[in-house]
Amino acid sequence: MSYDDAVSKIKIPPYSKKQELFNSLSHLLGLPLSLVVIFFAIYKFSINSISLLSFTGLLIFALTIVIVYSFSAIYHYLDPKTFNKKIFRLLDHAVIYLLIAGTYTPICFHLIDKGMAAGLIIIIMEWALALIGILFSLLLFNIPFIRVISLFLYIVMGWLLLFFAWFIELDLLAFTFILSGGITYTIGALIYVLGRKNLNFHSLFHIFVLLSTILQIVGVLLLF
């Protein structure tokens, strides 16, 4: 079976037009959040308040926000009968790994700037897992239990920071916001998994994802 044939067999959830409109618009709202990070990074760098490494980390974070929310908005906007809808369904799931690794990037670069070796270890692990997850999502999407594997990777990546908590020092308020974002996203993911038969739960999941990103942006910016 060719790749296109395999993609064509992907089933699209039967969301109503109103549900898809909400799903698309709710994640369009996530795009301006990237501008907050970009303007903050430019300002801090212009006054020599952050290093080039931290500046780069913030821009990577902003870029992953743009990619995730634009892909999600496009996916939910497309006609469910089209092949492109199925392609973007794969991309929509794959780029979640980018956002998780992208969120960790400025945190890890900040740790590296502070001389903490754990920052380098975490960033390597995050992007390695992100690459594995993306390849799984795009190439092995039709294997059994792929949803379980994906959810496992999301959780491991999202909570990896806790495994290194004893080896790093982060501002308490910043860490609290970052942790709150992780908890919010995890709750949203559980709602998504447990409520798959109720299509309205996906819209609720979108709200939790958006809130999670806001909390983690605040947490990340507080580091600098």
PDB file of N, CA and C in Angstrom, residues 170-207:
ATOM      1  N   LEU A 170      15.234  27.105  39.341  1.00  0.00           N
ATOM      2  CA  LEU A 170      14.360  27.979  38.569  1.00  0.00           C
ATOM      3  C   LEU A 170      13.617  28.906  39.520  1.00  0.00           C
ATOM      4  N   ASP A 171      13.329  30.101  39.038  1.00  0.00           N
ATOM      5  CA  ASP A 171      12.510  31.026  39.808  1.00  0.00           C
ATOM      6  C   ASP A 171      11.201  30.335  40.189  1.00  0.00           C
ATOM      7  N   LEU A 172      10.826  30.431  41.458  1.00  0.00           N
ATOM      8  CA  LEU A 172       9.667  29.693  41.960  1.00  0.00           C
ATOM      9  C   LEU A 172       8.377  30.097  41.259  1.00  0.00           C
ATOM     10  N   LEU A 173       8.171  31.397  41.064  1.00  0.00           N
ATOM     11  CA  LEU A 173       6.948  31.857  40.410  1.00  0.00           C
ATOM     12  C   LEU A 173       6.901  31.374  38.963  1.00  0.00           C
ATOM     13  N   ALA A 174       8.042  31.475  38.274  1.00  0.00           N
ATOM     14  CA  ALA A 174       8.112  31.008  36.887  1.00  0.00           C
ATOM     15  C   ALA A 174       7.819  29.515  36.811  1.00  0.00           C
ATOM     16  N   PHE A 175       8.440  28.757  37.705  1.00  0.00           N
ATOM     17  CA  PHE A 175       8.235  27.306  37.727  1.00  0.00           C
ATOM     18  C   PHE A 175       6.776  26.963  38.006  1.00  0.00           C
ATOM     19  N   THR A 176       6.133  27.746  38.881  1.00  0.00           N
ATOM     20  CA  THR A 176       4.725  27.505  39.217  1.00  0.00           C
ATOM     21  C   THR A 176       3.835  27.672  37.993  1.00  0.00           C
ATOM     22  N   PHE A 177       4.089  28.715  37.207  1.00  0.00           N
ATOM     23  CA  PHE A 177       3.302  28.927  35.989  1.00  0.00           C
ATOM     24  C   PHE A 177       3.570  27.821  34.965  1.00  0.00           C
ATOM     25  N   ILE A 178       4.834  27.447  34.808  1.00  0.00           N
ATOM     26  CA  ILE A 178       5.180  26.388  33.856  1.00  0.00           C
ATOM     27  C   ILE A 178       4.525  25.071  34.272  1.00  0.00           C
ATOM     28  N   LEU A 179       4.595  24.773  35.569  1.00  0.00           N
ATOM     29  CA  LEU A 179       3.974  23.554  36.092  1.00  0.00           C
ATOM     30  C   LEU A 179       2.458  23.589  35.917  1.00  0.00           C
ATOM     31  N   SER A 180       1.853  24.748  36.171  1.00  0.00           N
ATOM     32  CA  SER A 180       0.402  24.893  36.006  1.00  0.00           C
ATOM     33  C   SER A 180      -0.006  24.660  34.556  1.00  0.00           C
ATOM     34  N   GLY A 181       0.832  25.140  33.632  1.00  0.00           N
ATOM     35  CA  GLY A 181       0.562  24.899  32.215  1.00  0.00           C
ATOM     36  C   GLY A 181       0.616  23.424  31.876  1.00  0.00           C
ATOM     37  N   GLY A 182       1.587  22.724  32.455  1.00  0.00           N
ATOM     38  CA  GLY A 182       1.695  21.284  32.228  1.00  0.00           C
ATOM     39  C   GLY A 182       0.504  20.527  32.775  1.00  0.00           C
ATOM     40  N   ILE A 183       0.058  20.918  33.965  1.00  0.00           N
ATOM     41  CA  ILE A 183      -1.116  20.278  34.566  1.00  0.00           C
ATOM     42  C   ILE A 183      -2.353  20.542  33.719  1.00  0.00           C
ATOM     43  N   THR A 184      -2.497  21.782  33.264  1.00  0.00           N
ATOM     44  CA  THR A 184      -3.654  22.154  32.439  1.00  0.00           C
ATOM     45  C   THR A 184      -3.689  21.354  31.144  1.00  0.00           C
ATOM     46  N   TYR A 185      -2.535  21.232  30.499  1.00  0.00           N
ATOM     47  CA  TYR A 185      -2.484  20.463  29.249  1.00  0.00           C
ATOM     48  C   TYR A 185      -2.785  18.985  29.502  1.00  0.00           C
ATOM     49  N   THR A 186      -2.264  18.445  30.596  1.00  0.00           N
ATOM     50  CA  THR A 186      -2.503  17.033  30.914  1.00  0.00           C
ATOM     51  C   THR A 186      -3.987  16.775  31.153  1.00  0.00           C
ATOM     52  N   ILE A 187      -4.639  17.688  31.868  1.00  0.00           N
ATOM     53  CA  ILE A 187      -6.086  17.561  32.087  1.00  0.00           C
ATOM     54  C   ILE A 187      -6.820  17.605  30.747  1.00  0.00           C
ATOM     55  N   GLY A 188      -6.399  18.533  29.879  1.00  0.00           N
ATOM     56  CA  GLY A 188      -7.015  18.634  28.555  1.00  0.00           C
ATOM     57  C   GLY A 188      -6.835  17.367  27.742  1.00  0.00           C
ATOM     58  N   ALA A 189      -5.634  16.782  27.823  1.00  0.00           N
ATOM     59  CA  ALA A 189      -5.360  15.545  27.084  1.00  0.00           C
ATOM     60  C   ALA A 189      -6.232  14.401  27.592  1.00  0.00           C
ATOM     61  N   LEU A 190      -6.413  14.335  28.903  1.00  0.00           N
ATOM     62  CA  LEU A 190      -7.264  13.291  29.482  1.00  0.00           C
ATOM     63  C   LEU A 190      -8.717  13.477  29.051  1.00  0.00           C
ATOM     64  N   ILE A 191      -9.165  14.729  29.015  1.00  0.00           N
ATOM     65  CA  ILE A 191     -10.523  15.019  28.536  1.00  0.00           C
ATOM     66  C   ILE A 191     -10.670  14.567  27.086  1.00  0.00           C
ATOM     67  N   TYR A 192      -9.645  14.838  26.288  1.00  0.00           N
ATOM     68  CA  TYR A 192      -9.665  14.458  24.870  1.00  0.00           C
ATOM     69  C   TYR A 192      -9.751  12.937  24.706  1.00  0.00           C
ATOM     70  N   VAL A 193      -8.941  12.222  25.477  1.00  0.00           N
ATOM     71  CA  VAL A 193      -8.901  10.760  25.358  1.00  0.00           C
ATOM     72  C   VAL A 193     -10.177  10.122  25.898  1.00  0.00           C
ATOM     73  N   LEU A 194     -10.587  10.557  27.075  1.00  0.00           N
ATOM     74  CA  LEU A 194     -11.749   9.946  27.720  1.00  0.00           C
ATOM     75  C   LEU A 194     -13.064  10.345  27.064  1.00  0.00           C
ATOM     76  N   GLY A 195     -13.072  11.471  26.385  1.00  0.00           N
ATOM     77  CA  GLY A 195     -14.319  11.945  25.793  1.00  0.00           C
ATOM     78  C   GLY A 195     -14.365  11.876  24.283  1.00  0.00           C
ATOM     79  N   ARG A 196     -13.620  10.925  23.707  1.00  0.00           N
ATOM     80  CA  ARG A 196     -13.550  10.844  22.247  1.00  0.00           C
ATOM     81  C   ARG A 196     -14.905  10.608  21.595  1.00  0.00           C
ATOM     82  N   LYS A 197     -15.818   9.962  22.311  1.00  0.00           N
ATOM     83  CA  LYS A 197     -17.129   9.673  21.725  1.00  0.00           C
ATOM     84  C   LYS A 197     -18.047  10.894  21.754  1.00  0.00           C
ATOM     85  N   ASN A 198     -17.698  11.871  22.568  1.00  0.00           N
ATOM     86  CA  ASN A 198     -18.452  13.128  22.610  1.00  0.00           C
ATOM     87  C   ASN A 198     -17.611  14.190  21.911  1.00  0.00           C
ATOM     88  N   LEU A 199     -17.994  14.563  20.702  1.00  0.00           N
ATOM     89  CA  LEU A 199     -17.168  15.443  19.882  1.00  0.00           C
ATOM     90  C   LEU A 199     -17.021  16.838  20.467  1.00  0.00           C
ATOM     91  N   ASN A 200     -17.918  17.227  21.361  1.00  0.00           N
ATOM     92  CA  ASN A 200     -17.786  18.536  22.005  1.00  0.00           C
ATOM     93  C   ASN A 200     -16.565  18.595  22.922  1.00  0.00           C
ATOM     94  N   PHE A 201     -16.108  17.444  23.365  1.00  0.00           N
ATOM     95  CA  PHE A 201     -14.954  17.401  24.254  1.00  0.00           C
ATOM     96  C   PHE A 201     -13.689  17.881  23.544  1.00  0.00           C
ATOM     97  N   HIS A 202     -13.658  17.746  22.223  1.00  0.00           N
ATOM     98  CA  HIS A 202     -12.481  18.212  21.494  1.00  0.00           C
ATOM     99  C   HIS A 202     -12.376  19.732  21.571  1.00  0.00           C
ATOM    100  N   SER A 203     -13.516  20.398  21.518  1.00  0.00           N
ATOM    101  CA  SER A 203     -13.523  21.857  21.652  1.00  0.00           C
ATOM    102  C   SER A 203     -13.043  22.262  23.040  1.00  0.00           C
ATOM    103  N   LEU A 204     -13.443  21.498  24.037  1.00  0.00           N
ATOM    104  CA  LEU A 204     -12.985  21.753  25.404  1.00  0.00           C
ATOM    105  C   LEU A 204     -11.478  21.532  25.505  1.00  0.00           C
ATOM    106  N   PHE A 205     -10.996  20.517  24.824  1.00  0.00           N
ATOM    107  CA  PHE A 205      -9.559  20.244  24.768  1.00  0.00           C
ATOM    108  C   PHE A 205      -8.809  21.443  24.194  1.00  0.00           C
ATOM    109  N   HIS A 206      -9.366  22.065  23.154  1.00  0.00           N
ATOM    110  CA  HIS A 206      -8.736  23.239  22.546  1.00  0.00           C
ATOM    111  C   HIS A 206      -8.583  24.369  23.557  1.00  0.00           C
ATOM    112  N   ILE A 207      -9.590  24.559  24.370  1.00  0.00           N
ATOM    113  CA  ILE A 207      -9.549  25.618  25.384  1.00  0.00           C
ATOM    114  C   ILE A 207      -8.439  25.340  26.395  1.00  0.00           C
TER     115      ILE A 207
END
